[in-house]
């Protein structure tokens, strides 16, 4: 959260997050909540506390800094940094706060060993099995094991890898191949005396790829009610997930727009009939994308109303004729819902992501920059 001066409100239902966590645990046992990037915009501390109530003790974040924040907030279980230490300061913080960092390169390992200077450090070895982003390769295993044998204070407690296409049922063979390579790596490590827990599954794999469920699962988007299988043949696997975030902004003004008049910058919309528009107090400075211009919809009084003209920095105009036709009286100060909201007009995270041309992850992360409220706490 960092936009504190606008009237946009991001309302987070922590019970929905708890519900989603219970669903994931039912499928996959040991599930570590992924609460990186401020819990995908839902609030790092608030989400951690809510899930502690459900029995979660360990958490995963992105940068080491996020892990330190969580430690300082009083979380005493294991905290995993998925990005691991990226500089010397991170190496020191990891040791000081007993954070389990993902380590996937020899330079990082060497830096950590140098900084540790004999002090104990727990790490999660990260392997690249197909994402082609970060991680040791299978070919590097002999060298890796030799390095670790020489530094007994560096203790690999986990081996991990990340799936590239788990959310695409059509690519399930690629996911199966990643799992196969990863399991061989884990067996090799264990046979060599390294007692690692194996962690591979993200939300999509928890929900759809049984062969990827190993010792520790890492659930992110599902906790927030995003369905990784939206738009695919496996979409129904996410039917019971509940979106946790709603976003509202006030109606600033209501007026008529006569047939033939243009509206907003560039007059990219011209009224084809007399209509009533509401000017809503949210724009791209509130992380409501300008790409929604003439494309997105806003829920006004339970009825979906189309955005007309360009989304501005702090304002967006919507044609409220559909709301009026349904008998809804719209006035200054009313809530207009950019996400969620009442009635049949409820806007799902996937709807908004589709109009926006992105995925629910981005919708949550950026809209979560707005002032948040937690009604049930
Ligand atoms: C973000 C992340 C996850 C969670 O993925 P979802 O698709 O949100 O469930 C798991 N593992 C790693 C390494 C990640 O970066």
CSV table of C-alpha atoms and ligand atoms in Angstrom, one decimal:
chain,number,residue,atom,x,y,z
A,1,UNK,CA,0.0,0.0,0.0
A,2,UNK,CA,1.4,3.4,-0.8
A,3,UNK,CA,-1.3,5.6,-2.4
A,4,UNK,CA,-2.7,7.3,0.7
A,5,UNK,CA,-4.1,10.5,-0.7
A,6,UNK,CA,-6.8,9.2,-3.1
A,7,UNK,CA,-10.4,8.2,-2.4
A,8,UNK,CA,-9.9,4.7,-3.8
A,9,UNK,CA,-10.5,1.9,-1.2
A,10,UNK,CA,-9.3,-1.6,-1.5
A,11,UNK,CA,-11.4,-3.8,0.7
A,12,UNK,CA,-9.8,-7.2,1.7
A,13,UNK,CA,-11.8,-10.1,3.0
A,14,UNK,CA,-9.4,-12.1,5.1
A,15,UNK,CA,-11.9,-14.8,5.7
A,16,UNK,CA,-11.9,-15.5,1.9
A,17,UNK,CA,-8.1,-15.9,2.1
A,18,UNK,CA,-8.5,-18.3,5.0
A,19,UNK,CA,-11.1,-20.2,3.1
A,20,UNK,CA,-8.9,-20.5,0.0
A,21,UNK,CA,-6.0,-21.7,2.2
A,22,UNK,CA,-8.2,-24.4,3.7
A,23,UNK,CA,-9.1,-25.5,0.1
A,24,UNK,CA,-5.4,-25.8,-0.9
A,25,UNK,CA,-4.5,-27.7,2.2
A,26,UNK,CA,-7.3,-30.2,1.6
A,27,UNK,CA,-5.8,-31.0,-1.8
A,28,UNK,CA,-2.1,-30.8,-0.9
A,29,UNK,CA,-1.3,-31.1,2.8
A,30,UNK,CA,1.8,-29.0,3.6
A,31,UNK,CA,1.1,-25.7,1.9
A,32,UNK,CA,3.3,-22.7,2.5
A,33,UNK,CA,1.5,-19.4,1.7
A,34,UNK,CA,3.3,-17.2,-0.8
A,35,UNK,CA,2.9,-13.7,0.5
A,36,UNK,CA,5.4,-11.9,-1.7
A,37,UNK,CA,4.8,-8.3,-3.0
A,38,UNK,CA,2.7,-7.4,0.0
A,39,UNK,CA,0.7,-10.6,-0.3
A,40,UNK,CA,-0.1,-9.9,-3.9
A,41,UNK,CA,-1.4,-6.5,-2.8
A,42,UNK,CA,-3.5,-7.8,0.1
A,43,UNK,CA,-1.2,-6.8,3.0
A,44,UNK,CA,1.9,-8.8,4.1
A,45,UNK,CA,1.2,-8.7,7.9
A,46,UNK,CA,-2.5,-8.9,7.8
A,47,UNK,CA,-2.5,-12.0,5.5
A,48,UNK,CA,0.2,-13.7,7.6
A,49,UNK,CA,-1.7,-13.2,10.8
A,50,UNK,CA,-5.0,-14.4,9.2
A,51,UNK,CA,-3.3,-17.5,8.0
A,52,UNK,CA,-1.5,-18.1,11.3
A,53,UNK,CA,-5.1,-18.4,12.7
A,54,UNK,CA,-5.5,-21.3,10.2
A,55,UNK,CA,-2.4,-23.0,11.4
A,56,UNK,CA,0.2,-21.7,8.9
A,57,UNK,CA,3.6,-21.3,10.6
A,58,UNK,CA,5.9,-20.9,7.6
A,59,UNK,CA,5.7,-18.3,4.8
A,60,UNK,CA,7.3,-17.5,1.5
A,61,UNK,CA,8.1,-14.0,0.3
A,62,UNK,CA,10.2,-12.6,-2.6
A,63,UNK,CA,13.1,-10.4,-1.5
A,64,UNK,CA,15.0,-10.8,1.7
A,65,UNK,CA,13.8,-7.4,2.8
A,66,UNK,CA,10.2,-8.7,2.8
A,67,UNK,CA,11.3,-11.7,4.9
A,68,UNK,CA,13.0,-9.3,7.4
A,69,UNK,CA,9.8,-7.2,7.6
A,70,UNK,CA,7.8,-10.4,8.4
A,71,UNK,CA,10.3,-11.5,11.0
A,72,UNK,CA,10.1,-8.0,12.6
A,73,UNK,CA,6.3,-8.3,12.6
A,74,UNK,CA,6.8,-11.3,14.9
A,75,UNK,CA,6.5,-14.3,12.6
A,76,UNK,CA,8.7,-16.9,14.2
A,77,UNK,CA,8.3,-19.9,11.9
A,78,UNK,CA,10.4,-20.5,8.7
A,79,UNK,CA,10.4,-17.6,6.3
A,80,UNK,CA,11.5,-18.5,2.8
A,81,UNK,CA,12.9,-15.8,0.4
A,82,UNK,CA,12.1,-17.0,-3.1
A,83,UNK,CA,14.5,-14.5,-4.6
A,84,UNK,CA,17.2,-15.2,-2.1
A,85,UNK,CA,20.1,-12.9,-1.2
A,86,UNK,CA,21.0,-10.6,-4.1
A,87,UNK,CA,23.8,-8.6,-2.4
A,88,UNK,CA,26.0,-8.7,0.7
A,89,UNK,CA,23.5,-6.9,2.9
A,90,UNK,CA,21.0,-9.6,2.1
A,91,UNK,CA,23.5,-12.3,3.0
A,92,UNK,CA,24.0,-10.7,6.4
A,93,UNK,CA,20.2,-10.2,7.0
A,94,UNK,CA,19.5,-13.9,6.1
A,95,UNK,CA,22.0,-15.1,8.7
A,96,UNK,CA,20.9,-12.6,11.3
A,97,UNK,CA,17.2,-13.3,11.0
A,98,UNK,CA,17.4,-17.0,10.1
A,99,UNK,CA,15.7,-16.7,6.8
A,100,UNK,CA,15.8,-19.6,4.3
A,101,UNK,CA,16.9,-18.1,1.0
A,102,UNK,CA,16.5,-19.7,-2.4
A,103,UNK,CA,20.1,-20.0,-3.8
A,104,UNK,CA,20.5,-21.0,-7.4
A,105,UNK,CA,24.0,-19.8,-8.5
A,106,UNK,CA,27.5,-20.5,-7.4
A,107,UNK,CA,28.4,-16.7,-6.9
A,108,UNK,CA,25.5,-16.4,-4.5
A,109,UNK,CA,26.6,-19.5,-2.6
A,110,UNK,CA,30.2,-18.2,-2.4
A,111,UNK,CA,29.1,-14.8,-1.2
A,112,UNK,CA,26.8,-16.4,1.5
A,113,UNK,CA,29.6,-18.7,2.6
A,114,UNK,CA,32.0,-15.8,2.8
A,115,UNK,CA,29.6,-13.6,4.8
A,116,UNK,CA,28.6,-16.5,7.1
A,117,UNK,CA,32.2,-17.1,8.0
A,118,UNK,CA,31.4,-20.4,9.8
A,119,UNK,CA,28.0,-19.3,11.2
A,120,UNK,CA,25.1,-21.7,10.3
A,121,UNK,CA,22.9,-20.8,7.4
A,122,UNK,CA,19.9,-22.7,6.1
A,123,UNK,CA,19.1,-22.5,2.4
A,124,UNK,CA,16.8,-23.8,-0.2
A,125,UNK,CA,18.7,-25.0,-3.3
A,126,UNK,CA,16.9,-23.8,-6.4
A,127,UNK,CA,17.1,-25.8,-9.6
A,128,UNK,CA,16.2,-24.8,-13.1
A,129,UNK,CA,14.2,-27.6,-14.6
A,130,UNK,CA,12.6,-25.6,-17.5
A,131,UNK,CA,11.7,-22.1,-16.4
A,132,UNK,CA,15.1,-20.9,-17.7
A,133,UNK,CA,15.3,-18.1,-15.2
A,134,UNK,CA,17.1,-18.9,-12.1
A,135,UNK,CA,18.7,-22.0,-10.6
A,136,UNK,CA,21.4,-24.6,-10.7
A,137,UNK,CA,21.2,-27.1,-13.6
A,138,UNK,CA,21.2,-30.8,-13.2
A,139,UNK,CA,24.6,-30.8,-14.8
A,140,UNK,CA,25.9,-28.6,-11.9
A,141,UNK,CA,25.0,-31.2,-9.2
A,142,UNK,CA,28.4,-32.8,-8.8
A,143,UNK,CA,30.1,-29.4,-8.4
A,144,UNK,CA,27.3,-28.2,-6.1
A,145,UNK,CA,27.6,-31.2,-3.8
A,146,UNK,CA,31.3,-30.8,-3.6
A,147,UNK,CA,31.0,-27.2,-2.7
A,148,UNK,CA,28.5,-28.0,0.1
A,149,UNK,CA,30.6,-30.8,1.5
A,150,UNK,CA,33.3,-28.3,2.0
A,151,UNK,CA,31.1,-25.8,3.8
A,152,UNK,CA,29.1,-27.8,6.5
A,153,UNK,CA,27.7,-24.6,8.0
A,154,UNK,CA,25.7,-24.0,4.8
A,155,UNK,CA,22.8,-26.4,5.3
A,156,UNK,CA,20.4,-27.1,2.4
A,157,UNK,CA,17.1,-27.9,4.1
A,158,UNK,CA,15.0,-27.7,0.9
A,159,UNK,CA,15.4,-28.3,-2.8
A,160,UNK,CA,13.0,-26.4,-5.1
A,161,UNK,CA,12.1,-25.6,-8.7
A,162,UNK,CA,9.5,-23.5,-10.4
A,163,UNK,CA,7.0,-24.6,-13.0
A,164,UNK,CA,6.7,-22.7,-16.3
A,165,UNK,CA,3.5,-23.9,-17.8
A,166,UNK,CA,1.5,-25.5,-15.0
A,167,UNK,CA,-1.5,-23.3,-15.7
A,168,UNK,CA,-1.8,-24.7,-19.2
A,169,UNK,CA,-3.5,-28.1,-19.4
A,170,UNK,CA,-2.4,-28.4,-23.0
A,171,UNK,CA,1.3,-28.3,-21.9
A,172,UNK,CA,0.9,-30.9,-19.1
A,173,UNK,CA,3.7,-33.0,-20.7
A,174,UNK,CA,6.2,-30.1,-20.1
A,175,UNK,CA,5.1,-29.9,-16.5
A,176,UNK,CA,5.4,-33.7,-16.1
A,177,UNK,CA,8.9,-33.5,-17.6
A,178,UNK,CA,9.9,-30.7,-15.2
A,179,UNK,CA,8.6,-32.8,-12.3
A,180,UNK,CA,10.6,-35.9,-13.5
A,181,UNK,CA,13.9,-34.0,-13.7
A,182,UNK,CA,13.3,-32.4,-10.4
A,183,UNK,CA,12.5,-35.6,-8.6
A,184,UNK,CA,15.7,-37.1,-10.0
A,185,UNK,CA,17.7,-34.2,-8.7
A,186,UNK,CA,16.1,-34.6,-5.2
A,187,UNK,CA,16.9,-38.3,-5.2
A,188,UNK,CA,20.5,-37.7,-6.1
A,189,UNK,CA,20.8,-35.1,-3.3
A,190,UNK,CA,19.2,-37.4,-0.7
A,191,UNK,CA,21.4,-40.4,-1.9
A,192,UNK,CA,24.4,-38.1,-1.2
A,193,UNK,CA,23.3,-37.4,2.3
A,194,UNK,CA,21.5,-34.1,1.9
A,195,UNK,CA,18.2,-34.3,3.8
A,196,UNK,CA,16.2,-31.8,1.7
A,197,UNK,CA,12.5,-31.3,1.6
A,198,UNK,CA,11.3,-31.2,-2.0
A,199,UNK,CA,9.1,-28.2,-3.1
A,200,UNK,CA,7.8,-27.8,-6.7
A,201,UNK,CA,4.1,-27.0,-6.8
A,202,UNK,CA,2.6,-23.5,-7.3
A,203,UNK,CA,-1.2,-23.0,-7.1
A,204,UNK,CA,-1.8,-24.5,-10.6
A,205,UNK,CA,0.1,-27.6,-9.7
A,206,UNK,CA,-1.6,-28.0,-6.3
A,207,UNK,CA,-4.9,-27.9,-8.1
A,208,UNK,CA,-4.2,-29.8,-11.3
A,209,UNK,CA,-0.9,-31.8,-11.2
A,210,UNK,CA,-0.8,-34.5,-8.6
A,211,UNK,CA,2.7,-35.6,-9.6
A,212,UNK,CA,4.1,-32.2,-8.6
A,213,UNK,CA,2.8,-32.4,-5.0
A,214,UNK,CA,5.9,-33.2,-3.0
A,215,UNK,CA,6.9,-32.3,0.6
A,216,UNK,CA,6.1,-28.6,0.5
A,217,UNK,CA,3.6,-26.8,-1.8
A,218,UNK,CA,3.8,-23.0,-2.5
A,219,UNK,CA,0.4,-21.5,-3.0
A,220,UNK,CA,0.1,-17.9,-4.1
A,221,UNK,CA,-2.6,-16.7,-6.5
A,222,UNK,CA,-5.2,-19.3,-5.3
A,223,UNK,CA,-5.1,-17.9,-1.8
A,224,UNK,CA,-6.3,-14.6,-3.2
A,225,UNK,CA,-9.1,-16.2,-5.2
A,226,UNK,CA,-7.4,-16.0,-8.6
A,227,UNK,CA,-8.0,-19.1,-10.7
A,228,UNK,CA,-4.8,-20.1,-12.5
A,229,UNK,CA,-7.0,-22.2,-14.9
A,230,UNK,CA,-9.3,-19.4,-15.9
A,231,UNK,CA,-10.2,-19.7,-19.6
A,232,UNK,CA,-8.8,-23.3,-19.9
A,233,UNK,CA,-10.5,-26.6,-20.0
A,234,UNK,CA,-9.6,-27.1,-16.3
A,235,UNK,CA,-11.3,-23.8,-15.2
A,236,UNK,CA,-13.8,-25.7,-13.0
A,237,UNK,CA,-11.0,-26.7,-10.7
A,238,UNK,CA,-11.1,-23.2,-9.3
A,239,UNK,CA,-14.9,-23.0,-8.8
A,240,UNK,CA,-14.7,-22.9,-5.0
A,241,UNK,CA,-12.0,-20.2,-4.8
A,242,UNK,CA,-13.3,-16.9,-3.4
A,243,UNK,CA,-11.9,-13.5,-4.5
A,244,UNK,CA,-10.7,-11.6,-1.5
A,245,UNK,CA,-10.2,-8.1,-2.9
A,246,UNK,CA,-12.8,-5.5,-3.9
A,247,UNK,CA,-12.0,-2.0,-5.0
A,248,UNK,CA,-14.4,1.0,-4.8
A,249,UNK,CA,-14.1,4.7,-5.7
A,250,UNK,CA,-16.6,7.5,-5.2
A,251,UNK,CA,-18.8,9.0,-7.9
A,252,UNK,CA,-17.6,12.6,-8.1
A,253,UNK,CA,-20.3,13.9,-10.4
A,254,UNK,CA,-23.3,12.8,-12.5
A,255,UNK,CA,-24.3,14.7,-15.7
A,256,UNK,CA,-25.9,14.2,-19.1
A,257,UNK,CA,-23.9,13.8,-22.2
A,258,UNK,CA,-25.9,14.8,-25.2
A,259,UNK,CA,-25.9,12.8,-28.5
A,260,UNK,CA,-22.9,13.9,-30.6
A,261,UNK,CA,-20.7,15.2,-27.7
A,262,UNK,CA,-17.2,13.8,-27.1
A,263,UNK,CA,-15.9,13.0,-23.6
A,264,UNK,CA,-12.5,13.0,-21.9
A,265,UNK,CA,-9.0,13.5,-23.5
A,266,UNK,CA,-8.9,13.0,-27.2
A,267,UNK,CA,-12.7,12.7,-27.5
A,268,UNK,CA,-12.1,9.0,-28.2
A,269,UNK,CA,-15.8,8.4,-27.3
A,270,UNK,CA,-18.7,10.3,-28.8
A,271,UNK,CA,-22.2,9.8,-27.5
A,272,UNK,CA,-24.4,8.0,-30.0
A,273,UNK,CA,-27.5,9.0,-28.0
A,274,UNK,CA,-28.4,11.2,-25.0
A,275,UNK,CA,-26.9,9.4,-22.0
A,276,UNK,CA,-26.1,10.0,-18.4
A,277,UNK,CA,-22.4,9.7,-17.3
A,278,UNK,CA,-20.9,9.4,-13.9
A,279,UNK,CA,-17.4,10.6,-13.3
A,280,UNK,CA,-15.6,8.2,-10.9
A,281,UNK,CA,-12.7,9.2,-8.7
A,282,UNK,CA,-10.2,6.7,-9.9
A,283,UNK,CA,-7.6,6.7,-12.7
A,284,UNK,CA,-4.2,5.5,-13.8
A,285,UNK,CA,-2.5,7.2,-10.9
A,286,UNK,CA,-4.5,4.9,-8.7
A,287,UNK,CA,-3.2,1.9,-10.7
A,288,UNK,CA,-6.5,1.7,-12.7
A,289,UNK,CA,-5.0,1.1,-16.1
A,290,UNK,CA,-5.4,3.6,-18.9
A,291,UNK,CA,-5.7,0.5,-21.1
A,292,UNK,CA,-9.2,0.2,-19.8
A,293,UNK,CA,-10.3,3.3,-21.7
A,294,UNK,CA,-13.5,2.5,-23.7
A,295,UNK,CA,-13.0,-1.2,-22.8
A,296,UNK,CA,-13.6,-1.8,-19.1
A,297,UNK,CA,-16.7,-1.8,-17.0
A,298,UNK,CA,-17.6,-0.4,-13.6
A,299,UNK,CA,-20.2,-1.8,-11.2
A,300,UNK,CA,-22.6,1.0,-10.2
A,301,UNK,CA,-25.3,-0.1,-7.8
A,302,UNK,CA,-25.1,-3.7,-8.9
A,303,UNK,CA,-25.2,-3.0,-12.6
A,304,UNK,CA,-22.2,-3.0,-15.0
A,305,UNK,CA,-21.7,0.3,-16.8
A,306,UNK,CA,-19.1,0.8,-19.6
A,307,UNK,CA,-16.2,3.2,-19.4
A,308,UNK,CA,-16.6,5.9,-21.9
A,309,UNK,CA,-13.5,7.8,-23.2
A,310,UNK,CA,-10.1,7.7,-21.8
A,311,UNK,CA,-9.2,6.8,-18.2
A,312,UNK,CA,-7.5,9.9,-16.8
A,313,UNK,CA,-5.0,10.3,-14.0
A,314,UNK,CA,-7.5,10.4,-11.2
A,315,UNK,CA,-10.9,10.2,-13.0
A,316,UNK,CA,-12.8,7.8,-15.2
A,317,UNK,CA,-16.2,8.4,-16.9
A,318,UNK,CA,-18.8,5.7,-17.2
A,319,UNK,CA,-22.1,5.6,-19.0
A,320,UNK,CA,-24.6,4.8,-16.3
A,321,UNK,CA,-27.6,4.3,-18.6
A,322,UNK,CA,-27.6,0.6,-17.8
A,323,UNK,CA,-27.9,1.4,-14.1
A,324,UNK,CA,-30.7,3.9,-14.7
A,325,UNK,CA,-32.5,1.5,-16.8
A,326,UNK,CA,-32.4,-1.0,-13.9
A,327,UNK,CA,-33.9,1.7,-11.6
A,328,UNK,CA,-30.7,2.6,-9.8
A,329,UNK,CA,-30.4,6.2,-8.8
A,330,UNK,CA,-26.8,7.3,-9.0
A,331,UNK,CA,-25.6,10.4,-7.1
A,332,UNK,CA,-22.4,12.0,-6.0
A,333,UNK,CA,-20.6,10.1,-3.2
A,334,UNK,CA,-22.0,6.7,-4.2
A,335,UNK,CA,-19.5,3.8,-4.5
A,336,UNK,CA,-18.5,2.8,-7.9
A,337,UNK,CA,-16.9,-0.6,-7.9
A,338,UNK,CA,-13.8,-1.2,-10.1
A,339,UNK,CA,-13.5,-4.8,-8.7
A,340,UNK,CA,-16.2,-6.8,-7.0
A,341,UNK,CA,-19.2,-4.9,-5.7
A,342,UNK,CA,-22.8,-5.9,-5.2
A,343,UNK,CA,-25.3,-7.8,-7.3
A,344,UNK,CA,-25.2,-9.3,-10.8
A,345,UNK,CA,-22.8,-6.6,-11.8
A,346,UNK,CA,-20.1,-8.0,-9.6
A,347,UNK,CA,-16.7,-7.7,-11.4
A,348,UNK,CA,-14.5,-10.8,-11.0
A,349,UNK,CA,-10.7,-10.5,-10.9
A,350,UNK,CA,-10.6,-12.5,-14.1
A,351,UNK,CA,-13.1,-10.1,-15.9
A,352,UNK,CA,-11.1,-7.1,-14.9
A,353,UNK,CA,-7.8,-8.8,-15.9
A,354,UNK,CA,-9.3,-9.7,-19.3
A,355,UNK,CA,-10.4,-6.2,-20.1
A,356,UNK,CA,-7.1,-4.9,-18.9
A,357,UNK,CA,-5.2,-7.4,-21.1
A,358,UNK,CA,-3.3,-8.9,-18.1
A,359,UNK,CA,-3.6,-11.6,-15.4
A,360,UNK,CA,-5.2,-11.4,-12.0
A,361,UNK,CA,-1.7,-11.4,-10.4
A,362,UNK,CA,-1.0,-7.9,-11.8
A,363,UNK,CA,-4.5,-6.6,-11.1
A,364,UNK,CA,-4.1,-7.6,-7.4
A,365,UNK,CA,-0.6,-6.3,-7.0
A,366,UNK,CA,-1.2,-2.9,-8.4
A,367,UNK,CA,-4.7,-2.2,-7.2
A,368,UNK,CA,-3.5,-3.3,-3.7
A,369,UNK,CA,-1.3,-0.2,-3.7
A,370,UNK,CA,-4.4,1.7,-2.7
A,371,UNK,CA,-5.6,2.3,0.8
A,372,UNK,CA,-6.7,-1.0,2.3
A,373,UNK,CA,-9.6,-1.8,4.6
A,374,UNK,CA,-10.2,-5.0,6.5
A,375,UNK,CA,-13.8,-5.1,7.5
A,376,UNK,CA,-13.8,-8.4,9.4
A,377,UNK,CA,-11.0,-7.4,11.8
B,1,LIG,C1,5.2,-16.5,-6.8
B,1,LIG,C2,5.7,-17.9,-6.7
B,1,LIG,C3,4.9,-19.0,-6.4
B,1,LIG,C4,3.4,-18.9,-6.3
B,1,LIG,O1,2.8,-19.0,-7.5
B,1,LIG,P1,1.2,-18.9,-7.8
B,1,LIG,O2,1.1,-19.2,-9.2
B,1,LIG,O3,0.9,-17.5,-7.4
B,1,LIG,O4,0.6,-19.9,-6.9
B,1,LIG,C5,5.5,-20.2,-6.1
B,1,LIG,N1,6.9,-20.3,-6.3
B,1,LIG,C6,7.7,-19.3,-6.6
B,1,LIG,C7,9.1,-19.5,-6.8
B,1,LIG,C8,7.1,-18.1,-6.9
B,1,LIG,O5,7.9,-17.1,-7.2
